[in-house]
mmCIF file of C-alpha atoms in Angstrom:
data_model
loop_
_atom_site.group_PDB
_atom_site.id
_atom_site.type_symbol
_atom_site.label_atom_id
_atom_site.label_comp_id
_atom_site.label_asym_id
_atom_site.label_seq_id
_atom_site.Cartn_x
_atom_site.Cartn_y
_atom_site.Cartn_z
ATOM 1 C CA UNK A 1 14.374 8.854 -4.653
ATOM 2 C CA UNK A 2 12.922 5.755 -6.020
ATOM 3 C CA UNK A 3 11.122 4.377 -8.860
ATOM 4 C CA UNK A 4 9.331 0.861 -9.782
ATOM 5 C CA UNK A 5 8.661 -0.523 -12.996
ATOM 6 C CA UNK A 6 6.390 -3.050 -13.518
ATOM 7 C CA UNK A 7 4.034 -4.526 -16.243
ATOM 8 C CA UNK A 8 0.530 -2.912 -16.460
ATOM 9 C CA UNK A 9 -1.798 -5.912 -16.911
ATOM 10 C CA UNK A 10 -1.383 -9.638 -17.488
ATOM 11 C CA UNK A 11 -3.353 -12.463 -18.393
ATOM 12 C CA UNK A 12 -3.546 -16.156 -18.051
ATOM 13 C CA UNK A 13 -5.797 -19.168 -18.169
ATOM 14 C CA UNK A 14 -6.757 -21.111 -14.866
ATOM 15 C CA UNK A 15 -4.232 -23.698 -13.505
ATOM 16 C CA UNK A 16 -1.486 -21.600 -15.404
ATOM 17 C CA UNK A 17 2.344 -20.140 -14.062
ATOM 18 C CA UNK A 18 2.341 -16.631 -14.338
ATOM 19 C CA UNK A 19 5.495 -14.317 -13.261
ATOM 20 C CA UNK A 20 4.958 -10.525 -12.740
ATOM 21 C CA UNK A 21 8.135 -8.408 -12.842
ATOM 22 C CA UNK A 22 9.320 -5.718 -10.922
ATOM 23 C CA UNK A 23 12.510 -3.598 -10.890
ATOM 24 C CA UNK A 24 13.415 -0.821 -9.002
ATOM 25 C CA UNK A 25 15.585 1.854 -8.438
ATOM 26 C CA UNK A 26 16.590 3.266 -5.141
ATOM 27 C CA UNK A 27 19.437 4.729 -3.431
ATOM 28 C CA UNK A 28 19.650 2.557 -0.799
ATOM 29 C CA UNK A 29 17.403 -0.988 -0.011
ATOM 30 C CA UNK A 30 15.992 -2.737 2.671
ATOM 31 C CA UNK A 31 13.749 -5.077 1.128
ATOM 32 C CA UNK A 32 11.103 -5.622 -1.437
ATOM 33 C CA UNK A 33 7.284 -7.044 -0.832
ATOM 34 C CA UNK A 34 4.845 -7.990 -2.235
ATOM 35 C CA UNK A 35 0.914 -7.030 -1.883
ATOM 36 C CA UNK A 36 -2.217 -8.191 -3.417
ATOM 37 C CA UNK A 37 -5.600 -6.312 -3.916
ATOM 38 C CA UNK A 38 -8.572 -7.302 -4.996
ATOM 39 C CA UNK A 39 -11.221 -4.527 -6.870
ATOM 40 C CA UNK A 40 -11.980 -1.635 -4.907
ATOM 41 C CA UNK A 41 -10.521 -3.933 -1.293
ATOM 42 C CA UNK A 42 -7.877 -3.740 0.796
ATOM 43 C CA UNK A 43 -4.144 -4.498 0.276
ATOM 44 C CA UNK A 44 -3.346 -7.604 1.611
ATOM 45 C CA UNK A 45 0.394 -8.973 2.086
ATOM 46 C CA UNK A 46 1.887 -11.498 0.461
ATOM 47 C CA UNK A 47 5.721 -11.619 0.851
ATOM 48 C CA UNK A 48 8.801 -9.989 1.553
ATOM 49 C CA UNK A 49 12.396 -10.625 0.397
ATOM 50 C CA UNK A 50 15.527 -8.597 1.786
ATOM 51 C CA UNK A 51 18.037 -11.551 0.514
ATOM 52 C CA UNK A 52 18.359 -12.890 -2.557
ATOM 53 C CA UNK A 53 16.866 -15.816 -3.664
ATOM 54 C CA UNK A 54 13.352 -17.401 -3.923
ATOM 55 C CA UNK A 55 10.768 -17.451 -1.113
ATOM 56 C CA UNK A 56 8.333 -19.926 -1.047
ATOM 57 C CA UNK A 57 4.550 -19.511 0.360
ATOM 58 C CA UNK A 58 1.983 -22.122 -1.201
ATOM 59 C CA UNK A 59 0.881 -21.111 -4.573
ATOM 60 C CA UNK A 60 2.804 -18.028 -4.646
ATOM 61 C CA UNK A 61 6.907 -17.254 -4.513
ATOM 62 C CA UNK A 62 8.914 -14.103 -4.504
ATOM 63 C CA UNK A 63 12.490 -13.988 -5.970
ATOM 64 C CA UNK A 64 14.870 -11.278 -5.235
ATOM 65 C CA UNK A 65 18.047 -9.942 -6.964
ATOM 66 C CA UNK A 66 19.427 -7.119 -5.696
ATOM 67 C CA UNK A 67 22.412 -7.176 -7.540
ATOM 68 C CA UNK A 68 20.322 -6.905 -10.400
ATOM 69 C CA UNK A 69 17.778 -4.816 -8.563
ATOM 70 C CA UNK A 70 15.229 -6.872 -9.594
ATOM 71 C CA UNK A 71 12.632 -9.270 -8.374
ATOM 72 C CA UNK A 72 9.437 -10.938 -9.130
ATOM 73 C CA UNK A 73 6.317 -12.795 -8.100
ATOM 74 C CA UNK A 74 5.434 -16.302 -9.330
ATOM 75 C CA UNK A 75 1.783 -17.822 -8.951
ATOM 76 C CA UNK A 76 1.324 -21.278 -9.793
ATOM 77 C CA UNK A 77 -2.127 -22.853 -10.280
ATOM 78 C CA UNK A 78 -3.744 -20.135 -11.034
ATOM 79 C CA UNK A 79 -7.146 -19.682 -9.946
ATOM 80 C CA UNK A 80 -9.960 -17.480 -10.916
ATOM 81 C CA UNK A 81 -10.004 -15.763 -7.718
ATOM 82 C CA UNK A 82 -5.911 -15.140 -8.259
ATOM 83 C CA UNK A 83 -7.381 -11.829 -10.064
ATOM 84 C CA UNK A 84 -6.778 -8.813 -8.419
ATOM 85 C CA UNK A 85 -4.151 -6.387 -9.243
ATOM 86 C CA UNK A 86 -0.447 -6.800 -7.608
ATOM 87 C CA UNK A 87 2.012 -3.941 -6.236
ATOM 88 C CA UNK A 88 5.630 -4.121 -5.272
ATOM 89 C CA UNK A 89 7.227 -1.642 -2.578
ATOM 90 C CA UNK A 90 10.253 -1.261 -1.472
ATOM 91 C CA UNK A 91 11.668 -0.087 1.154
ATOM 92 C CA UNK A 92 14.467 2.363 1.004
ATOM 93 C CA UNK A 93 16.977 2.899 4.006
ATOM 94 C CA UNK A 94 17.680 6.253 5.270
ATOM 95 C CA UNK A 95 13.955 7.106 5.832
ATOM 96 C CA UNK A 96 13.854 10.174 8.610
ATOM 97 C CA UNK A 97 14.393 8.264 12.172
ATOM 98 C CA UNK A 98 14.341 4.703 10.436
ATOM 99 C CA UNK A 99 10.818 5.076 9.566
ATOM 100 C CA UNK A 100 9.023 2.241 7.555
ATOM 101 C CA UNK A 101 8.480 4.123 4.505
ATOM 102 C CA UNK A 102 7.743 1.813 1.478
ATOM 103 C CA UNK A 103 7.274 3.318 -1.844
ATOM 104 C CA UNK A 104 4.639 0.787 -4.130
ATOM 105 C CA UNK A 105 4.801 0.347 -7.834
ATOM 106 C CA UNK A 106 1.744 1.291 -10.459
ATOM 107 C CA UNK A 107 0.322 -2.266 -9.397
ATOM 108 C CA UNK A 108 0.083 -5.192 -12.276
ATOM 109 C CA UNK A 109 -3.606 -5.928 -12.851
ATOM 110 C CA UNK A 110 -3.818 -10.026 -13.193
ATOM 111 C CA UNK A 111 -6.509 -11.240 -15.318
ATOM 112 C CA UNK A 112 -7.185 -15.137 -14.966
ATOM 113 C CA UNK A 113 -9.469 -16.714 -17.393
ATOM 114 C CA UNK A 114 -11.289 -20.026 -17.620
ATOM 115 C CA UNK B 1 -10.629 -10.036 15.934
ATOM 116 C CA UNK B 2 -7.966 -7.077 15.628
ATOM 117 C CA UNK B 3 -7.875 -4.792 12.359
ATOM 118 C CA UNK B 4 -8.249 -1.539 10.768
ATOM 119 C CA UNK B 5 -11.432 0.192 10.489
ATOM 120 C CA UNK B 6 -12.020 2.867 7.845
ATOM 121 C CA UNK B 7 -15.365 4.702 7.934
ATOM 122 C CA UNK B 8 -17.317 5.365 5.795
ATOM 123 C CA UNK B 9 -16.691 3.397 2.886
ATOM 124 C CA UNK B 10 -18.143 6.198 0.464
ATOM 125 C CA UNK B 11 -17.857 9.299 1.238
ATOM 126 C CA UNK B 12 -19.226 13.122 -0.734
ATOM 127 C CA UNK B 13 -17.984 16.126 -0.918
ATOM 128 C CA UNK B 14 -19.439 19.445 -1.779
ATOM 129 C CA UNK B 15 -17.841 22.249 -3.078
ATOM 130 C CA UNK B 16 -15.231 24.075 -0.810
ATOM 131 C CA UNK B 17 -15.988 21.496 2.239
ATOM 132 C CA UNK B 18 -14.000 19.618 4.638
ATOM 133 C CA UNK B 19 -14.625 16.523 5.097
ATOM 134 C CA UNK B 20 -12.696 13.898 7.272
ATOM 135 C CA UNK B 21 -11.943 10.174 7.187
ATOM 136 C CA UNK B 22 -11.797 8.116 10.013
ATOM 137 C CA UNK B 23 -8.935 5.398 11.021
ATOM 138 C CA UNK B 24 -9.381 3.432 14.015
ATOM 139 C CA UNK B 25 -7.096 0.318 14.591
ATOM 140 C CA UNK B 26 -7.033 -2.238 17.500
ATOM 141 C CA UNK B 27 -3.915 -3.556 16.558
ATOM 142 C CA UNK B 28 -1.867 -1.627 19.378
ATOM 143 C CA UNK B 29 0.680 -0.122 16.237
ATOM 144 C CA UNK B 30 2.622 2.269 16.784
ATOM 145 C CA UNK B 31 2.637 3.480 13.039
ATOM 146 C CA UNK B 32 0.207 4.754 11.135
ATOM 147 C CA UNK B 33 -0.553 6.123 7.218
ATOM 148 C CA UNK B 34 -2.389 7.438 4.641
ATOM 149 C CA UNK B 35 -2.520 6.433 1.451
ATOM 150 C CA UNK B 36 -4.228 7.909 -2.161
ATOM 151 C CA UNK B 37 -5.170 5.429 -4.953
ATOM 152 C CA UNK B 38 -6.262 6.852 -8.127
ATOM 153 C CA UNK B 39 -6.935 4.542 -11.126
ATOM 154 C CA UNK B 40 -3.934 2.957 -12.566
ATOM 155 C CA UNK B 41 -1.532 4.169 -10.255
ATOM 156 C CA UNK B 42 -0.019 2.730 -7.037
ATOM 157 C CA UNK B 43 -0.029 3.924 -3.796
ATOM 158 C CA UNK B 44 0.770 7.785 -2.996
ATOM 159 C CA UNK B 45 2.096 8.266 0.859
ATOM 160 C CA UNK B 46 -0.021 11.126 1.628
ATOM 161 C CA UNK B 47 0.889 11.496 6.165
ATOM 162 C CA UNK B 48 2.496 8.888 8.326
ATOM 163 C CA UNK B 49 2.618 8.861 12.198
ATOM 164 C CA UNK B 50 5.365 7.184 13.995
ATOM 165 C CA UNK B 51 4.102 7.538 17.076
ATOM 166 C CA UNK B 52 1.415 9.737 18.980
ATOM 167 C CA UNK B 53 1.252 13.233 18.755
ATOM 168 C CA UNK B 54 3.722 13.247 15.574
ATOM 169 C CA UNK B 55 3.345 12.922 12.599
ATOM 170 C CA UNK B 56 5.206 13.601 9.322
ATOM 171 C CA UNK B 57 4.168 14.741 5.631
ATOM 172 C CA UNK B 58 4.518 12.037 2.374
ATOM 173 C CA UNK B 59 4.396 12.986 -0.722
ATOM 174 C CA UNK B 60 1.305 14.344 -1.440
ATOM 175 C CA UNK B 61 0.460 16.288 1.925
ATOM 176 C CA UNK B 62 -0.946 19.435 0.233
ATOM 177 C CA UNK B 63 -4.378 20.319 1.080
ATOM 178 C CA UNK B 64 -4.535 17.378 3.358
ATOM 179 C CA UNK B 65 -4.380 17.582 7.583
ATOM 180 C CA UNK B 66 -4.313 14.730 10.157
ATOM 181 C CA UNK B 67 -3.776 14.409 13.561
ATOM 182 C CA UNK B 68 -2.740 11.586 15.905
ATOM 183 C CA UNK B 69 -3.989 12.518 19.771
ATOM 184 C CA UNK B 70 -4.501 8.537 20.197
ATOM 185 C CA UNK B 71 -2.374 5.575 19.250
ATOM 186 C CA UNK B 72 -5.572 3.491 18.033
ATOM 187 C CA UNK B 73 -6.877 6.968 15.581
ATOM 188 C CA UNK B 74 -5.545 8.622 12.718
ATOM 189 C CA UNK B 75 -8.201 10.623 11.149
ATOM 190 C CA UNK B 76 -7.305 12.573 7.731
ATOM 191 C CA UNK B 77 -9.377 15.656 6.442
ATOM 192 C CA UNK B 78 -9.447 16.466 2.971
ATOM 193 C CA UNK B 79 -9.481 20.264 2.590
ATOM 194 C CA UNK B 80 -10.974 22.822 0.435
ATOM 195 C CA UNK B 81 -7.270 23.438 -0.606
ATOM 196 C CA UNK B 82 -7.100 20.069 -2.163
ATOM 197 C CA UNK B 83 -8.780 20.555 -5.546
ATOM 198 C CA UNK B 84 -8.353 16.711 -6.766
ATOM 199 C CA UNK B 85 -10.127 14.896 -3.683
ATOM 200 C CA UNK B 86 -11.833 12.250 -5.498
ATOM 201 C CA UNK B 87 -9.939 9.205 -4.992
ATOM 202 C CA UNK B 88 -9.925 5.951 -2.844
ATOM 203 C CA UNK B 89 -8.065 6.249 0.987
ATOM 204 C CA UNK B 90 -6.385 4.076 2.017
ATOM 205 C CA UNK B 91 -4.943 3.889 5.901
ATOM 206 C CA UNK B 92 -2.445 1.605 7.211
ATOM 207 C CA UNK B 93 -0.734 0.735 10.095
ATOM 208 C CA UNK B 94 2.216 -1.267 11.217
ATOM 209 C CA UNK B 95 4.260 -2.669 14.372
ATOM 210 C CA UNK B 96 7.371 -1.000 14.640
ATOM 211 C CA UNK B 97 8.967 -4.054 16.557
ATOM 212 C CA UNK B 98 11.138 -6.121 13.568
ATOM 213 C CA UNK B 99 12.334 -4.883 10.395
ATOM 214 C CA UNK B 100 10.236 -7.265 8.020
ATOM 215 C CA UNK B 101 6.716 -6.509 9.789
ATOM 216 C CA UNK B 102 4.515 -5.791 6.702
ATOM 217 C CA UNK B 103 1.207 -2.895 6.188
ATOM 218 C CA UNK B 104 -1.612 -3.814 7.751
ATOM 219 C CA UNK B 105 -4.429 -1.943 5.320
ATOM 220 C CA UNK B 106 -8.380 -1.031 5.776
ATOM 221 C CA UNK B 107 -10.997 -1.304 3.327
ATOM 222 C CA UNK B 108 -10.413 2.213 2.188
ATOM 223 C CA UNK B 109 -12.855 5.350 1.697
ATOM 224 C CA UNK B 110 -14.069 6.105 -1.860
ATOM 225 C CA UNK B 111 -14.068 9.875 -1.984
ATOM 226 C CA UNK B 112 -16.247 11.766 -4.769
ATOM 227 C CA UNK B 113 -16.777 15.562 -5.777
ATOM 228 C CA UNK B 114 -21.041 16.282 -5.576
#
């Protein structure tokens, strides 16, 4: 099985760094992504690391360690509309036929303020 | 414009009813899944479809059904049997050509108990 931990809620000020955490335990890993979703909307995607190291998209980065079986995702200049709540998945291998089955974390609720 | 269309976007339920949830996608994926959000929590893999006419249970199947006669529908009905149905739906899809092809996700279906 699997399991994600990461941080309920955060909070930071406009034009602000913020890093939200994830770690995760599974018996076997493909990769680890990132999705964004705003109140009561769809989840949108944001990024996806299978190697280590730090992926780079505009405002927002993903870092991977699977070594340490951790990763996070950065946002820099934060902007009011940066609020929305944030889930992990990961993707375990040895899903029935190689299916695509991610499993998603409790989701970390950003809260940007002026 | 391709995408996924849930319908509708708020949806009752009386007492011992079934009522279903509509999925269409024009995105020509092959896969295909269903998704429960309660508050605070992440996303719960309730059916996936790898391809048409098959589909396999997540982790929540009980007291849910779905069927997958077309590669653009995957409709879910919420049983009588499932005596927690209010909840936001989510549906997804996803290309299974490449191993780093992310979700594609609709706007979701509130569900609520009249």
């Amino acid at each position: 099985g699997q399991s994600l931990e990461q941080p309920s809620e955060v909070t930071a000020v406009e034009g602000a760094i913020v890093q939200i955490n994830c770690t995760y335990q599974t018996s076997g890993f493909y990769g680890l992504s990132w999705y964004q979703q705003h109140d009561g909307g769809a989840p949108t995607f944001l990024s996806y690391n299978a190697l280590d190291g730090l992926e780079e998209t505009g405002r927002f980065s993903s870092f991977l360690s699977r070594s340490d079986s951790y990763g996070y995702l950065l946002l820099q200049e934060l902007q009011m509309k940066d609020s929305a709540s944030y889930f992990c998945a990961v993707r375990e291998s040895g899903a029935p036929g190689g299916s695509y089955i991610p499993t998603f974390g409790r989701g970390t609720s950003l809260i940007v303020h002026p | 414009d391709g995408g996924i269309t849930q319908s509708p976007k708020y949806l009752f339920r009386k007492e011992g009813q079934n009522v279903t949830l509509s999925c269409e996608q024009n995105l020509n994926h092959d896969a295909m899944y269903w998704y429960r959000q309660d508050p605070g929590q992440g996303l719960r893999l309730i059916y996936y479809s790898q391809i048409v006419n098959d589909f396999q249970k997540g982790d929540i199947a009980e007291g849910y059904s779905v069927s997958r006669e077309k590669k653009e529908s995957f409709p879910l009905t919420v049983t009588s049997a499932q005596k927690n149905p209010t909840a936001f739906y989510l549906c997804a899809s996803r290309t299974r050509v490449g191993i780093n092809q992310p979700q594609h996700f609709g706007d979701g279906t509130r569900l609520s108990i009249l």
